Structures are given as structure tokens and as C-alpha cells.
Tab-separated table of C-alpha atoms and ligand atoms in Angstrom:
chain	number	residue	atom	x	y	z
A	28	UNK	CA	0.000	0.000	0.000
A	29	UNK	CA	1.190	3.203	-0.907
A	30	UNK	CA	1.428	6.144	1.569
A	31	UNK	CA	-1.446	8.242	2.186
A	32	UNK	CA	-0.538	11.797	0.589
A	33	UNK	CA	-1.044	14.911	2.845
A	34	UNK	CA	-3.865	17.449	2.520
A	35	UNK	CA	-3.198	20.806	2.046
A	36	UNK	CA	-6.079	23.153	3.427
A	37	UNK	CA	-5.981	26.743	1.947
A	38	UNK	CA	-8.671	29.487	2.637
A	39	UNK	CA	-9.415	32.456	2.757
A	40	UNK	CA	-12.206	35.368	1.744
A	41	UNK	CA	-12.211	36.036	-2.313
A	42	UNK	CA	-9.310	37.628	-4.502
A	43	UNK	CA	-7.112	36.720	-1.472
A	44	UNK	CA	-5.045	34.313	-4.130
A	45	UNK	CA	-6.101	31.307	-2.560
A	46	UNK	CA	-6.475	29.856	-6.548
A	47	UNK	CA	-3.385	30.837	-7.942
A	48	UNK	CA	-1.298	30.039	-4.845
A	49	UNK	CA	-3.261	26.452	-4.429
A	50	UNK	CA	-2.504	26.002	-8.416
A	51	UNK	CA	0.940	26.585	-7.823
A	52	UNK	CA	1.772	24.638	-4.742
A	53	UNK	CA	-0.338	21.546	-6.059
A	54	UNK	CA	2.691	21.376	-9.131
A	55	UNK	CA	5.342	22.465	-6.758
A	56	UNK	CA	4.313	19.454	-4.361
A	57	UNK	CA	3.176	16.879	-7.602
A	58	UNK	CA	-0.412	16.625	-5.579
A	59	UNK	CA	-3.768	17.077	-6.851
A	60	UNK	CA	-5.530	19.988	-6.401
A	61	UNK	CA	-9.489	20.913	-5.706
A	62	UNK	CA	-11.165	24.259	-6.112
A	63	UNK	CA	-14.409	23.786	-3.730
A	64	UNK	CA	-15.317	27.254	-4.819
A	65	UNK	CA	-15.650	25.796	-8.711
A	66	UNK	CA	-18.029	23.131	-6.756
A	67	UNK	CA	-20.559	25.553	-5.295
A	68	UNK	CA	-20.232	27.669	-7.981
A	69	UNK	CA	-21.206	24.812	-10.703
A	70	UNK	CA	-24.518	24.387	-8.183
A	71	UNK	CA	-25.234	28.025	-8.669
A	72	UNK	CA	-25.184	27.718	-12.319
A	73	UNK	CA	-27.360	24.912	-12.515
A	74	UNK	CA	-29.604	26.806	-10.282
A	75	UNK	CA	-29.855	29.786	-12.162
A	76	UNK	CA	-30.044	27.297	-15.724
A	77	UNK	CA	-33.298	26.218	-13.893
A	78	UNK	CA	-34.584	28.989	-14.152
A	79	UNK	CA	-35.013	28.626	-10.087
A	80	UNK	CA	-34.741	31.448	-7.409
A	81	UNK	CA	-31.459	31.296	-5.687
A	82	UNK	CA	-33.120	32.294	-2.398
A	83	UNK	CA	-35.481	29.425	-2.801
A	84	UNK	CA	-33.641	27.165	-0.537
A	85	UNK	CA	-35.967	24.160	-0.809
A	86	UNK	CA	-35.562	24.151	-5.097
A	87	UNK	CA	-32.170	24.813	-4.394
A	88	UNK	CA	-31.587	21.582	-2.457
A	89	UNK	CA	-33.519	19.631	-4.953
A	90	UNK	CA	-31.103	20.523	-7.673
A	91	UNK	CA	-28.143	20.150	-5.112
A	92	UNK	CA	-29.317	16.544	-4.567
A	93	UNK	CA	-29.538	15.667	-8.331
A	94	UNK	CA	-26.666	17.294	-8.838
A	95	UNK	CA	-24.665	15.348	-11.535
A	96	UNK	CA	-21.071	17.371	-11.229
A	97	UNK	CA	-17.422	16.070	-11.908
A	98	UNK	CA	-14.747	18.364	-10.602
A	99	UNK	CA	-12.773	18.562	-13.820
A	100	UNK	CA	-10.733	20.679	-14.911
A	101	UNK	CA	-12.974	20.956	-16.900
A	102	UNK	CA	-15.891	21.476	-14.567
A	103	UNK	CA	-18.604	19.358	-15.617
A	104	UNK	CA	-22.248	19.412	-15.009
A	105	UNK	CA	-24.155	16.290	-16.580
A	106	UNK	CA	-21.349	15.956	-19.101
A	107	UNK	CA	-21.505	19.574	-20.119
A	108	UNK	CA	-18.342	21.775	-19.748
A	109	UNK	CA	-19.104	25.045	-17.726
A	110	UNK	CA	-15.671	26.226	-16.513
A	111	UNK	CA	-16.499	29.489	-18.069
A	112	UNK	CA	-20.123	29.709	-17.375
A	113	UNK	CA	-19.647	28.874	-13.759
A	114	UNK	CA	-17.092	32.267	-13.335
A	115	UNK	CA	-19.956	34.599	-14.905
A	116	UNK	CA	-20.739	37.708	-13.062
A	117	UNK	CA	-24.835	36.485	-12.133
A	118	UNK	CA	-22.817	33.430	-10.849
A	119	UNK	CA	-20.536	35.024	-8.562
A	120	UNK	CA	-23.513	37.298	-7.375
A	121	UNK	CA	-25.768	33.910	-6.750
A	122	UNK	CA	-23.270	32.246	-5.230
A	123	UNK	CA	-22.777	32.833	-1.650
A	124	UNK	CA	-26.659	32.925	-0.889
A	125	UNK	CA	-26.648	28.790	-2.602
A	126	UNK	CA	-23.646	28.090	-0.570
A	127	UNK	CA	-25.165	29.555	3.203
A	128	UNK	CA	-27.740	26.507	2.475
A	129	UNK	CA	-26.767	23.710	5.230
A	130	UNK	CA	-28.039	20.757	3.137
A	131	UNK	CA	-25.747	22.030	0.306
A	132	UNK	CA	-22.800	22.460	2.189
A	133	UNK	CA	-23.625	18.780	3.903
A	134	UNK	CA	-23.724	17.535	-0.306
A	135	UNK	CA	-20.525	18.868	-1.098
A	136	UNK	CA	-18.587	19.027	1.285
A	137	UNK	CA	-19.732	14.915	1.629
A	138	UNK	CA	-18.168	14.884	-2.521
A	139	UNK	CA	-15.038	16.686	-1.123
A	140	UNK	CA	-14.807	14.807	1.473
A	141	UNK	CA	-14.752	11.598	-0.911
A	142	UNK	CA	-12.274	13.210	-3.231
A	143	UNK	CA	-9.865	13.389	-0.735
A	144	UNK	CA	-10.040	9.637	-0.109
A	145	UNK	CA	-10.122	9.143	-3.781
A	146	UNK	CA	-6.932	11.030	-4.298
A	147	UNK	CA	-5.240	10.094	-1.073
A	148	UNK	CA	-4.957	13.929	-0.572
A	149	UNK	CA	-4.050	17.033	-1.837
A	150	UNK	CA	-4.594	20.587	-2.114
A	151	UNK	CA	-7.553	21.866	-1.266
A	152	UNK	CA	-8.878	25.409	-1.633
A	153	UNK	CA	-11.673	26.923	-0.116
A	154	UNK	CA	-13.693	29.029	2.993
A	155	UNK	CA	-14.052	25.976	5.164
A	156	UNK	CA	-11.449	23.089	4.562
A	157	UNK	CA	-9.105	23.873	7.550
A	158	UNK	CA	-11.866	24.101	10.097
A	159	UNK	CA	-14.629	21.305	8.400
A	160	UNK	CA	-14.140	19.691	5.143
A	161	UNK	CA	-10.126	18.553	6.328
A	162	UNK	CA	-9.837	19.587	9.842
A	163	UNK	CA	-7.015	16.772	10.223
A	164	UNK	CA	-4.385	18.830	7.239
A	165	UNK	CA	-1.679	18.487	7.732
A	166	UNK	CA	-0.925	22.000	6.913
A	167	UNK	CA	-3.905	24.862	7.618
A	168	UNK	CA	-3.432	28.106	5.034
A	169	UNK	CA	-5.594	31.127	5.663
A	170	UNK	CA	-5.340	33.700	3.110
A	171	UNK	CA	-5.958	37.130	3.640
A	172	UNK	CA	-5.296	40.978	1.879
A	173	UNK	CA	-6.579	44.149	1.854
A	174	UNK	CA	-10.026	44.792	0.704
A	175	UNK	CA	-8.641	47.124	-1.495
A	176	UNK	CA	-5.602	44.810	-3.378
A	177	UNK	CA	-8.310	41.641	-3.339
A	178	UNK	CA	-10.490	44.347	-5.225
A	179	UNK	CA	-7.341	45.179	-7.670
A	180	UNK	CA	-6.563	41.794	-8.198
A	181	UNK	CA	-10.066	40.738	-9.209
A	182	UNK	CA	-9.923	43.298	-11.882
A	183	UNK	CA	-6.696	41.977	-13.338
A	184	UNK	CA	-8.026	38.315	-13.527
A	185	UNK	CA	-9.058	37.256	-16.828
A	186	UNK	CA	-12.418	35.196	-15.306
A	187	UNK	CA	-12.483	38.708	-13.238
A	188	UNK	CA	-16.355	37.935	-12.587
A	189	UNK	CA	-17.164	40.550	-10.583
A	190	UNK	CA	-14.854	43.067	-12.148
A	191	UNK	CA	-17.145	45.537	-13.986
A	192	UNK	CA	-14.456	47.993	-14.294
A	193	UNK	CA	-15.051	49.993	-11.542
A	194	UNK	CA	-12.967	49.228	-8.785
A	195	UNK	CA	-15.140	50.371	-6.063
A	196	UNK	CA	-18.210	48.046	-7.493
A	197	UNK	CA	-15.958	45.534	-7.392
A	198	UNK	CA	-14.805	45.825	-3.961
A	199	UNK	CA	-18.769	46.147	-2.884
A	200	UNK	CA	-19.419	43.086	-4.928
A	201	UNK	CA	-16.285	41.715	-3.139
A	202	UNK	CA	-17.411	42.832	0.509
A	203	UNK	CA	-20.818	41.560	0.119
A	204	UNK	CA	-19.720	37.982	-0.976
A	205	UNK	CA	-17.372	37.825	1.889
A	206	UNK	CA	-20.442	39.387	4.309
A	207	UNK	CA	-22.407	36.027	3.814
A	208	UNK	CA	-19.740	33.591	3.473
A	209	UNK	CA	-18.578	35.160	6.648
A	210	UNK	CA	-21.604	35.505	8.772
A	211	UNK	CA	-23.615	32.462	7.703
A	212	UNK	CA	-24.619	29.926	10.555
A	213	UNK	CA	-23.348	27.151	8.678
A	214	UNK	CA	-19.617	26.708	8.727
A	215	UNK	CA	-18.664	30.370	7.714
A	216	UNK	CA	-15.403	31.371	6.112
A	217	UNK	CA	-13.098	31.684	9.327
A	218	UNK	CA	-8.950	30.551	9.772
A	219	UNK	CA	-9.115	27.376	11.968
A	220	UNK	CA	-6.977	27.624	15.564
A	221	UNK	CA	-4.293	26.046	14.157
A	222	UNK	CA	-4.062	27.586	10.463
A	223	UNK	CA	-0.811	30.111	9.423
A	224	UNK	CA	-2.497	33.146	8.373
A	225	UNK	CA	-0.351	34.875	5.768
A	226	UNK	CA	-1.401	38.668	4.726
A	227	UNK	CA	-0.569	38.773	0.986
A	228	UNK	CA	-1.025	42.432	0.607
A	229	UNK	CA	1.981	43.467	-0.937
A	230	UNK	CA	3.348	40.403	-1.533
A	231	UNK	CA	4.119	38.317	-5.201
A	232	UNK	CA	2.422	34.908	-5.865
A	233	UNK	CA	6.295	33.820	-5.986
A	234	UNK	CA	6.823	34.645	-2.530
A	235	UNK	CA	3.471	32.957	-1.321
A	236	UNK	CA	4.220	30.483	-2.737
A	237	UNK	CA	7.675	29.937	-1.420
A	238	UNK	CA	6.578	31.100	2.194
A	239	UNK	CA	3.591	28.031	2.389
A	240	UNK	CA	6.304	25.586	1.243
A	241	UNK	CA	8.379	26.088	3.645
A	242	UNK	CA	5.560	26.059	5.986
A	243	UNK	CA	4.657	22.715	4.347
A	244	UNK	CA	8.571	21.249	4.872
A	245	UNK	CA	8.170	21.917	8.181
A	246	UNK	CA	4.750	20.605	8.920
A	247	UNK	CA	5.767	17.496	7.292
A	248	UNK	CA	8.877	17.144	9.358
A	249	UNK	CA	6.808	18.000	12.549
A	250	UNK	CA	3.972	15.459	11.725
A	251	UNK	CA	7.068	12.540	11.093
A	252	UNK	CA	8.870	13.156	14.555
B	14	C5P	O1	-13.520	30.454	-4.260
B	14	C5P	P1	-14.654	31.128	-4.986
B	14	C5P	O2	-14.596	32.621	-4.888
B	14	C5P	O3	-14.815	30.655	-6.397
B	14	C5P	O4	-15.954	30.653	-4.186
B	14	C5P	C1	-17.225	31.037	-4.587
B	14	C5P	C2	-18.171	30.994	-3.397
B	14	C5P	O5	-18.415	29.646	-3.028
B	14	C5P	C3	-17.728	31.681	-2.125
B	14	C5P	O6	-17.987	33.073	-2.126
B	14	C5P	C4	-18.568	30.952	-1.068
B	14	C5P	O7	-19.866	31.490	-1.010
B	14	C5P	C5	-18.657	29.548	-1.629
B	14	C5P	N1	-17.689	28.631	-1.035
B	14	C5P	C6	-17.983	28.086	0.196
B	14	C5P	N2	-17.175	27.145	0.750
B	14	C5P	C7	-16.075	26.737	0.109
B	14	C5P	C8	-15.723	27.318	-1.145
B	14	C5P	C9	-16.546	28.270	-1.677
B	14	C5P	O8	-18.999	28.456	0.806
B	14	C5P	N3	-15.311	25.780	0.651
């Protein structure tokens, strides 16, 4: 039997670089990687191709449950690619309110749950993998920057979904995402006890990058002795 490969847990609210730095780390490590976000926001799009109200949580946990979603890349939703409909600005705007629903966070985070034991491990990105989805990672990640540069860096994304070329819409678009994931009863976006919070603002991807490595090194060595 081979060894069972570490998780990774990296949150944090949005545009804190959680995808770029998970994408990075993933090749830098040779594990696989999961984008939860990708997973509630494939729900959302079904949702809204329904033709169904996102704040109608009932409907909403009917198409949850018959759900038929692979994880990609590309992101699949019965067979149909939607990596680029799922990063659409009425996405990003639906999204939060899908993902406060407790019987959809049960559903998926159940799937991510079962990745991880499919893949042995790897990185996973999210709001709530450090303190639910993975609470045994061996190293924790929490994200965070400035409203302002998380705002910035949104608008220099090419899938910038909520970029509408105004920075201050985007950082209201930004706050009130992060308002909901942040205050919702079930599992909110919040840095477990035990997670390394690292303030980006400021900072390149490279040097992320290179700081949560080292943080990783170390974890590893920790867990072994
Ligand atoms: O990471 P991304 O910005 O694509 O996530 C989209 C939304 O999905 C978040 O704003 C949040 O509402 C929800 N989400 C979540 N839990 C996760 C990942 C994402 O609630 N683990």
C-alpha cells in the first residue's frame, strides 16, 4: 500500500489568491488539487439554468441533490463543460446565498470529502477546509489581503467575474460575498486555531508560494517526529 498523501487546506475570503497560490503549490508538491469554490459555484449555475430562485432554498436543495457534477478541470455538469459559465458575473452574485444553504454544504462538502479519499490527498482550496471539510491537514493556510488589493486583483483576472471595471463596485461586490460567506450559521469562512495566516497584501504569488512551502517542509517534518 502506498502512503497516504497529505492534505493541504488553503482558505481564505475572495481575490485573497487562494487559486493561484493552491494552483501553484499543487505542481510544486506533484499533488492534486481541488477548487471547492468551482463546486458551489457549478450548483449556482445549474440553479440559475433552472430557471429557479437562488433564495429558494428548498428548489435549491432539490437541484443540489440531483446534482450530476465532476470536478474537472474541466468542470462538468451532466457531461456539459461550464468552466467558463460557472465564473460569470450572475454566478458570482448567486453564489454565496446557494452556498449559506446547510443541506448544500452537507452535499458537497460529503463529494469533497470523498475526493480526498479518492486522491489520497491534496490541495484543497476553499472558505471551510481547515476548520470542516479537512480539519485533520496536515498544513492549515488562511489567506488574507486588503479589501482594497483583493479588489485590484479581481480586476486583473481574466475570469475577473465581478470586475465591472469599476474598482469600487468591485470591492462592494467583493465585501458583500465575503459578508455572507462570513456571517452564515453554517460553517462560515473563518482561519481554523491552528491555520498560518499569511497577509498577501503586498506580496508576489512567488513569494506565497515559497513562504507556504516552507511552511509545508516543516509541517511534514513536525507530523514525522
Ligand atoms: O472560491 P470562490 O470565490 O470561487 O468561491 C465562490 C463561493 O463559493 C464563495 O464566495 C462561497 O460562497 C462559496 N464557497 C464556500 N465554501 C467553500 C468554497 C466556496 O462556501 N469551501
Amino acid at each position: 500500500m502506498t502512503a497516504p498523501k497529505p492534505v493541504v487546506a488553503i482558505d481564505g475570503p475572495a481575490g485573497s489568491g487562494k487559486s493561484t497560490v493552491a494552483r501553484m503549490v499543487a505542481e510544486a508538491l506533484g499533488l492534486p488539487a481541488l477548487d471547492t469554490g468551482a463546486m458551489y459555484r457549478a450548483l449556482t449555475w445549474a440553479v440559475l439554468d433552472a430557471r429557479i430562485d437562488p433564495a429558494d432554498a428548498p428548489a435549491v436543495i432539490g437541484v443540489a441533490h440531483a446534482l450530476d457534477l465532476d470536478v474537472g478541470p474541466p468542470v462538468r455538469v451532466a457531461g456539459r463543460d461550464v468552466n467558463d459559465a460557472i465564473r460569470t458575473a450572475e454566478v458570482s452574485a448567486a453564489v454565496s446565498v446557494v452556498a449559506a444553504v446547510p443541506e448544500v454544504r452537507a452535499r458537497l462538502v460529503a463529494a469533497q470529502r470523498e475526493w480526498i479519499v479518492a486522491h489520497g490527498g491534496g490541495v484543497v482550496e476553499g472558505r471551510d477546509i481547515g476548520t470542516v471539510v479537512a480539519p485533520d491537514a496536515v498544513l492549515k493556510i488562511y489567506l488574507v489581503a486588503s479589501e482594497e488589493e483583493r479588489a485590484r486583483r479581481r480586476q486583473r483576472q481574466d475570469d475577473a467575474t465581478e470586475a465591472s471595471g469599476d474598482l469600487d463596485a468591485t470591492q462592494e461586490a467583493i465585501r458583500r460575498r465575503d459578508r455572507i460567506d462570513s456571517t452564515r450559521a453554517a460553517s462560515p469562512l473563518a482561519a481554523a486555531d491552528d491555520a498560518v495566516v499569511l497577509d498577501t497584501t503586498g506580496l508576489s504569488v512567488d513569494g506565497v508560494v515559497a513562504e507556504v512551502l516552507a511552511r509545508y517542509k516543516a509541517a511534514v517534518e513536525a507530523a514525522r517526529s
